[in-house]
Amino acid sequence: MKVLNGLSNIAGKYFAVWVILIALVAFLFPSAFVGLGSYITILLGVVMFGMGLTLKPVDFKIIAKSPRPVFVGVAAQFLVMPFAAFGIAYLLNLPAELAAGLVLLGCVPGGTASNVMVYLAKGNLALSVAMTSLSTLMAPIMTPLLLLLLAGQWLPVNPVSMFVSIIQVIIVPIVLGLLVQKLMPKVVKQTISVIPLISVAAILIIVSAVTAANAENVISSGFVVFLAVFLHNSFGLMLGYLTAMAMGLDEVDRRAISLEVGMQNSGLGVALATAHFGPLAALPSVWGAIWHNISGPILATIWSKNPSQKEKLVNVKRVPEVKIDNV
């Protein structure tokens, strides 16, 4: 178990490095990874099951105790990122599949990798976890509706089918994780530290499968997709912070909302794009998996060197257990 715990820590700490390496290998040797594409939905379910194993009632306590920052953050999540993606797709004149894929990346909820970034950035961790949890639970409704509104002009969107997909790959595994946590708490407590290793392994397989399926597309449109994802992430981080500032929230809340808005659950984006739009539409989410886990640590490091005057005690009380679950 000690060996697994050590591997788990290494996997989480150097996640961005592993993503880049596996993407490079899959790009150079696509035939070895193409067959893994059929397992994307199952793998994402495994990751979300891990999230369910770590959720606790305290994660939602802040919604009742101090709802304003949570609702401001979630509103920004589902407004800033979808409309920013829509604008960037038009600005860069992206092809239909890539445009729809970028909007999809903007419409998915936040991922729990942002929780770790908020903790490192000395932001409000309780707010970050609550935002991730709430936006994930809202995803079955919000993601299909926003896609229908913003991406329907590029590709046909079936909101009912997408609703069912999100229930299957997000909500059901989370509920199962909660049930296992409730029924077998001792087993969960003994194995919880290994979850990051399982999550990272699942995510690396997803990235390798999508990269292999898009090996030729990476050559032809890789730069413009990366530029789109870079701009999208930058707008999310900046506008998330400015929105929190405009609403009069303090510095720790601003940092949490900035990172939550800017970092998406790219794994869900990959799964939905592959299932409903096609492999090319998944490319923005693959780039998102790489770039979000580079920009997030950079910003967290900068903020960690500039602690705010009011650091929340909750950061000391609860350190995030699942380190990575968004691609």
XYZ file of C-alpha atoms in Angstrom:
327
model
C 0.000 0.000 0.000
C 2.893 2.381 0.731
C 4.205 1.833 -2.789
C 0.773 2.581 -4.256
C 0.459 5.699 -2.107
C 3.854 6.883 -3.343
C 2.902 6.248 -6.956
C -0.387 8.041 -6.362
C 1.393 11.143 -5.058
C 3.810 11.141 -8.003
C 0.940 10.686 -10.467
C -0.941 13.663 -9.071
C 2.093 15.909 -8.611
C 3.392 15.498 -12.176
C 0.029 15.059 -13.886
C 0.659 17.646 -16.617
C 3.968 15.961 -17.496
C 2.305 12.559 -17.858
C -0.450 14.017 -20.037
C 2.063 15.648 -22.384
C 4.174 12.483 -22.598
C 1.257 10.144 -23.312
C -0.162 12.562 -25.878
C 3.225 12.666 -27.624
C 3.568 8.869 -27.644
C -0.003 8.422 -28.930
C 0.657 11.007 -31.638
C 3.811 9.189 -32.801
C 2.321 5.672 -32.550
C -1.456 6.134 -33.027
C -2.199 2.558 -34.071
C -1.297 1.310 -30.584
C -3.912 3.505 -28.917
C -6.836 3.928 -31.338
C -8.632 0.860 -29.997
C -8.867 2.423 -26.531
C -11.467 4.926 -27.734
C -14.341 2.548 -26.991
C -13.474 2.661 -23.278
C -13.635 6.454 -22.827
C -17.101 6.535 -21.247
C -16.292 3.687 -18.837
C -13.016 5.320 -17.813
C -14.671 8.657 -17.107
C -17.243 6.800 -15.015
C -14.389 5.336 -12.970
C -13.003 8.833 -12.373
C -16.392 10.194 -11.291
C -16.902 7.173 -9.019
C -13.721 8.286 -7.274
C -15.219 11.743 -6.837
C -18.283 10.170 -5.214
C -16.061 8.285 -2.780
C -14.591 11.576 -1.521
C -17.670 13.813 -1.341
C -18.851 14.666 2.170
C -21.820 16.606 3.604
C -19.401 19.348 4.663
C -18.747 20.021 0.969
C -22.283 21.399 0.666
C -22.428 23.120 4.058
C -21.101 26.389 2.649
C -24.074 26.576 0.242
C -26.431 26.926 3.203
C -24.060 28.934 5.376
C -22.771 31.394 2.769
C -24.623 30.853 -0.530
C -23.734 34.101 -2.298
C -20.127 33.262 -3.331
C -21.209 29.782 -4.457
C -24.014 31.048 -6.679
C -21.865 33.878 -8.052
C -19.161 31.353 -8.930
C -21.477 28.779 -10.504
C -23.284 31.492 -12.474
C -19.926 32.701 -13.786
C -18.994 29.083 -14.631
C -22.044 28.597 -16.846
C -21.983 32.082 -18.394
C -18.350 33.113 -18.848
C -16.962 29.866 -20.261
C -19.724 28.961 -22.765
C -20.012 32.478 -24.192
C -16.236 32.980 -24.227
C -15.900 29.751 -26.213
C -18.623 30.887 -28.591
C -16.866 34.222 -29.191
C -13.428 32.660 -29.664
C -14.812 30.096 -32.127
C -16.196 32.944 -34.220
C -13.081 35.088 -33.845
C -10.781 32.292 -35.033
C -13.285 31.074 -37.637
C -12.931 27.499 -36.430
C -14.311 24.635 -38.538
C -17.710 23.360 -37.409
C -16.504 20.340 -35.414
C -13.774 22.259 -33.640
C -16.104 25.177 -32.898
C -18.703 22.845 -31.390
C -15.969 21.051 -29.438
C -14.663 24.314 -27.969
C -18.180 25.384 -26.951
C -18.667 21.950 -25.395
C -15.501 22.422 -23.357
C -16.968 25.716 -22.154
C -20.288 24.139 -21.193
C -19.030 21.289 -18.989
C -18.723 21.804 -15.207
C -15.538 22.390 -13.275
C -13.207 19.521 -12.435
C -11.760 18.651 -9.043
C -8.185 19.366 -10.131
C -9.181 22.989 -9.506
C -9.764 22.134 -5.826
C -6.093 21.271 -5.434
C -5.078 24.449 -7.266
C -7.280 26.577 -4.980
C -5.754 24.917 -1.922
C -2.237 25.623 -3.183
C -3.211 29.189 -4.113
C -4.416 29.818 -0.535
C -7.944 30.407 -1.786
C -11.263 29.375 -0.242
C -11.140 25.589 -0.571
C -14.654 25.040 0.815
C -16.056 27.368 -1.854
C -14.073 25.577 -4.567
C -15.320 22.115 -3.566
C -18.916 23.369 -3.288
C -18.709 24.954 -6.751
C -17.305 21.771 -8.303
C -19.984 19.636 -6.672
C -22.889 21.943 -7.508
C -21.845 22.602 -11.112
C -21.379 18.849 -11.626
C -24.884 18.122 -10.320
C -26.287 20.876 -12.574
C -24.450 19.599 -15.655
C -27.189 17.229 -16.922
C -29.467 20.248 -17.423
C -27.093 23.139 -18.087
C -24.626 21.492 -20.479
C -27.201 20.227 -23.051
C -29.211 23.479 -22.926
C -26.155 25.697 -23.401
C -24.889 23.485 -26.218
C -28.252 23.629 -27.963
C -28.218 27.424 -27.688
C -24.599 28.059 -28.698
C -23.325 25.084 -30.725
C -26.462 24.087 -32.629
C -25.551 26.335 -35.541
C -22.414 24.278 -36.225
C -23.540 20.726 -35.505
C -26.892 19.133 -34.570
C -27.339 18.845 -30.803
C -29.655 16.284 -29.217
C -30.164 17.649 -25.672
C -32.146 14.623 -24.472
C -29.461 12.175 -25.602
C -26.759 14.332 -24.039
C -28.749 14.578 -20.791
C -28.874 10.779 -20.630
C -25.136 10.538 -21.368
C -24.241 12.921 -18.539
C -26.496 11.058 -16.115
C -24.770 7.809 -17.079
C -21.157 8.972 -16.945
C -21.373 11.562 -14.144
C -24.355 11.279 -11.827
C -24.711 7.475 -11.606
C -21.009 6.870 -10.776
C -21.024 9.677 -8.188
C -24.136 8.245 -6.523
C -22.564 4.783 -6.505
C -19.425 6.267 -4.935
C -21.520 7.926 -2.217
C -23.300 4.631 -1.510
C -20.037 2.691 -1.238
C -18.661 5.404 1.059
C -21.773 5.085 3.235
C -21.884 1.282 3.324
C -18.149 0.543 3.534
C -16.490 3.538 5.235
C -13.530 1.567 6.593
C -12.635 0.117 3.203
C -12.925 3.545 1.570
C -10.752 5.146 4.249
C -8.020 2.543 3.729
C -7.952 2.902 -0.051
C -8.820 6.569 -0.590
C -5.189 7.642 -1.073
C -4.877 5.376 -4.129
C -7.763 7.053 -5.987
C -5.554 9.740 -7.595
C -3.441 6.994 -9.199
C -6.535 5.304 -10.639
C -7.952 8.633 -11.823
C -4.723 9.696 -13.494
C -4.345 6.307 -15.204
C -7.901 6.538 -16.547
C -7.343 10.075 -17.790
C -4.069 9.170 -19.511
C -5.804 6.363 -21.400
C -8.557 8.791 -22.483
C -6.010 11.361 -23.682
C -4.017 8.726 -25.562
C -7.128 7.380 -27.301
C -8.355 10.788 -28.473
C -4.867 11.937 -29.512
C -4.385 8.765 -31.549
C -7.766 9.236 -33.244
C -6.770 12.816 -34.124
C -3.131 12.298 -35.068
C -3.587 13.804 -38.540
C -5.805 16.613 -37.236
C -3.175 17.614 -34.680
C -0.804 18.354 -37.560
C -3.320 20.319 -39.619
C -5.118 22.259 -36.872
C -3.182 21.659 -33.660
C -1.894 25.228 -33.271
C -5.194 26.999 -33.827
C -6.928 24.623 -31.383
C -4.260 25.256 -28.758
C -4.613 29.017 -29.309
C -8.378 28.724 -28.856
C -7.980 26.720 -25.628
C -5.296 29.112 -24.339
C -7.543 32.140 -24.916
C -10.552 30.348 -23.457
C -8.720 29.371 -20.290
C -7.179 32.836 -19.918
C -10.547 34.568 -20.251
C -12.038 32.149 -17.719
C -9.344 32.765 -15.116
C -9.440 36.532 -15.620
C -13.213 37.016 -15.844
C -13.839 34.643 -12.950
C -11.604 36.800 -10.766
C -13.085 40.075 -12.022
C -16.645 38.825 -11.524
C -15.903 37.941 -7.907
C -14.239 41.321 -7.425
C -17.212 43.162 -8.946
C -19.541 41.323 -6.542
C -17.493 42.537 -3.583
C -16.091 39.138 -2.587
C -12.797 38.945 -0.713
C -9.472 37.762 -2.096
C -9.720 34.102 -1.059
C -13.109 33.851 -2.778
C -11.793 35.576 -5.895
C -8.974 33.055 -6.218
C -11.331 30.122 -5.773
C -13.836 31.405 -8.333
C -11.092 32.297 -10.816
C -9.607 28.799 -10.794
C -13.006 27.083 -10.709
C -14.268 29.044 -13.710
C -11.047 28.668 -15.691
C -10.484 24.914 -15.189
C -13.040 22.594 -16.798
C -13.838 18.889 -16.523
C -12.091 18.140 -19.791
C -12.668 14.407 -19.388
C -16.415 14.946 -19.666
C -15.782 17.172 -22.679
C -13.805 14.388 -24.379
C -16.456 11.756 -23.654
C -19.402 13.880 -24.816
C -17.596 15.173 -27.914
C -16.558 11.661 -28.970
C -20.053 10.252 -28.420
C -22.150 13.071 -29.902
C -19.983 15.075 -32.334
C -16.961 13.034 -33.456
C -13.235 12.601 -32.671
C -12.204 16.004 -34.040
C -14.617 17.795 -31.701
C -12.813 16.159 -28.762
C -9.512 17.851 -29.653
C -10.209 21.118 -27.733
C -10.897 19.097 -24.585
C -7.646 17.149 -25.050
C -5.704 20.391 -25.310
C -7.702 21.611 -22.319
C -6.525 18.597 -20.326
C -2.945 19.573 -21.018
C -3.098 23.344 -20.733
C -5.443 23.643 -17.733
C -3.046 21.520 -15.701
C -0.164 23.807 -16.642
C -1.809 27.213 -16.239
C -3.514 26.212 -12.974
C -0.314 25.299 -11.116
C 1.452 28.392 -12.486
C -1.269 30.714 -11.168
C -1.528 28.790 -7.893
C 2.229 29.130 -7.367
C 2.104 32.895 -7.963
C -0.778 33.332 -5.530
C 0.789 31.035 -2.925
C 3.695 33.468 -2.670
C 1.230 36.307 -2.024
C -1.064 35.123 0.783
C -4.208 37.170 1.280
C -4.949 38.943 4.541
C -7.889 36.615 5.176
C -7.024 32.979 4.600
C -9.933 30.641 5.332
C -9.393 28.138 8.148
C -11.235 25.540 6.071
C -8.092 25.124 3.983
C -6.394 23.664 7.018
C -9.389 21.555 8.049
C -9.893 19.754 4.765
C -7.233 18.990 2.174
C -8.624 17.656 -1.120
C -8.341 13.876 -1.287
C -8.817 13.270 -4.993
C -6.101 15.269 -6.673
C -7.086 14.960 -10.302
C -10.282 13.973 -12.025
C -10.598 16.293 -14.958
C -8.747 15.800 -18.165
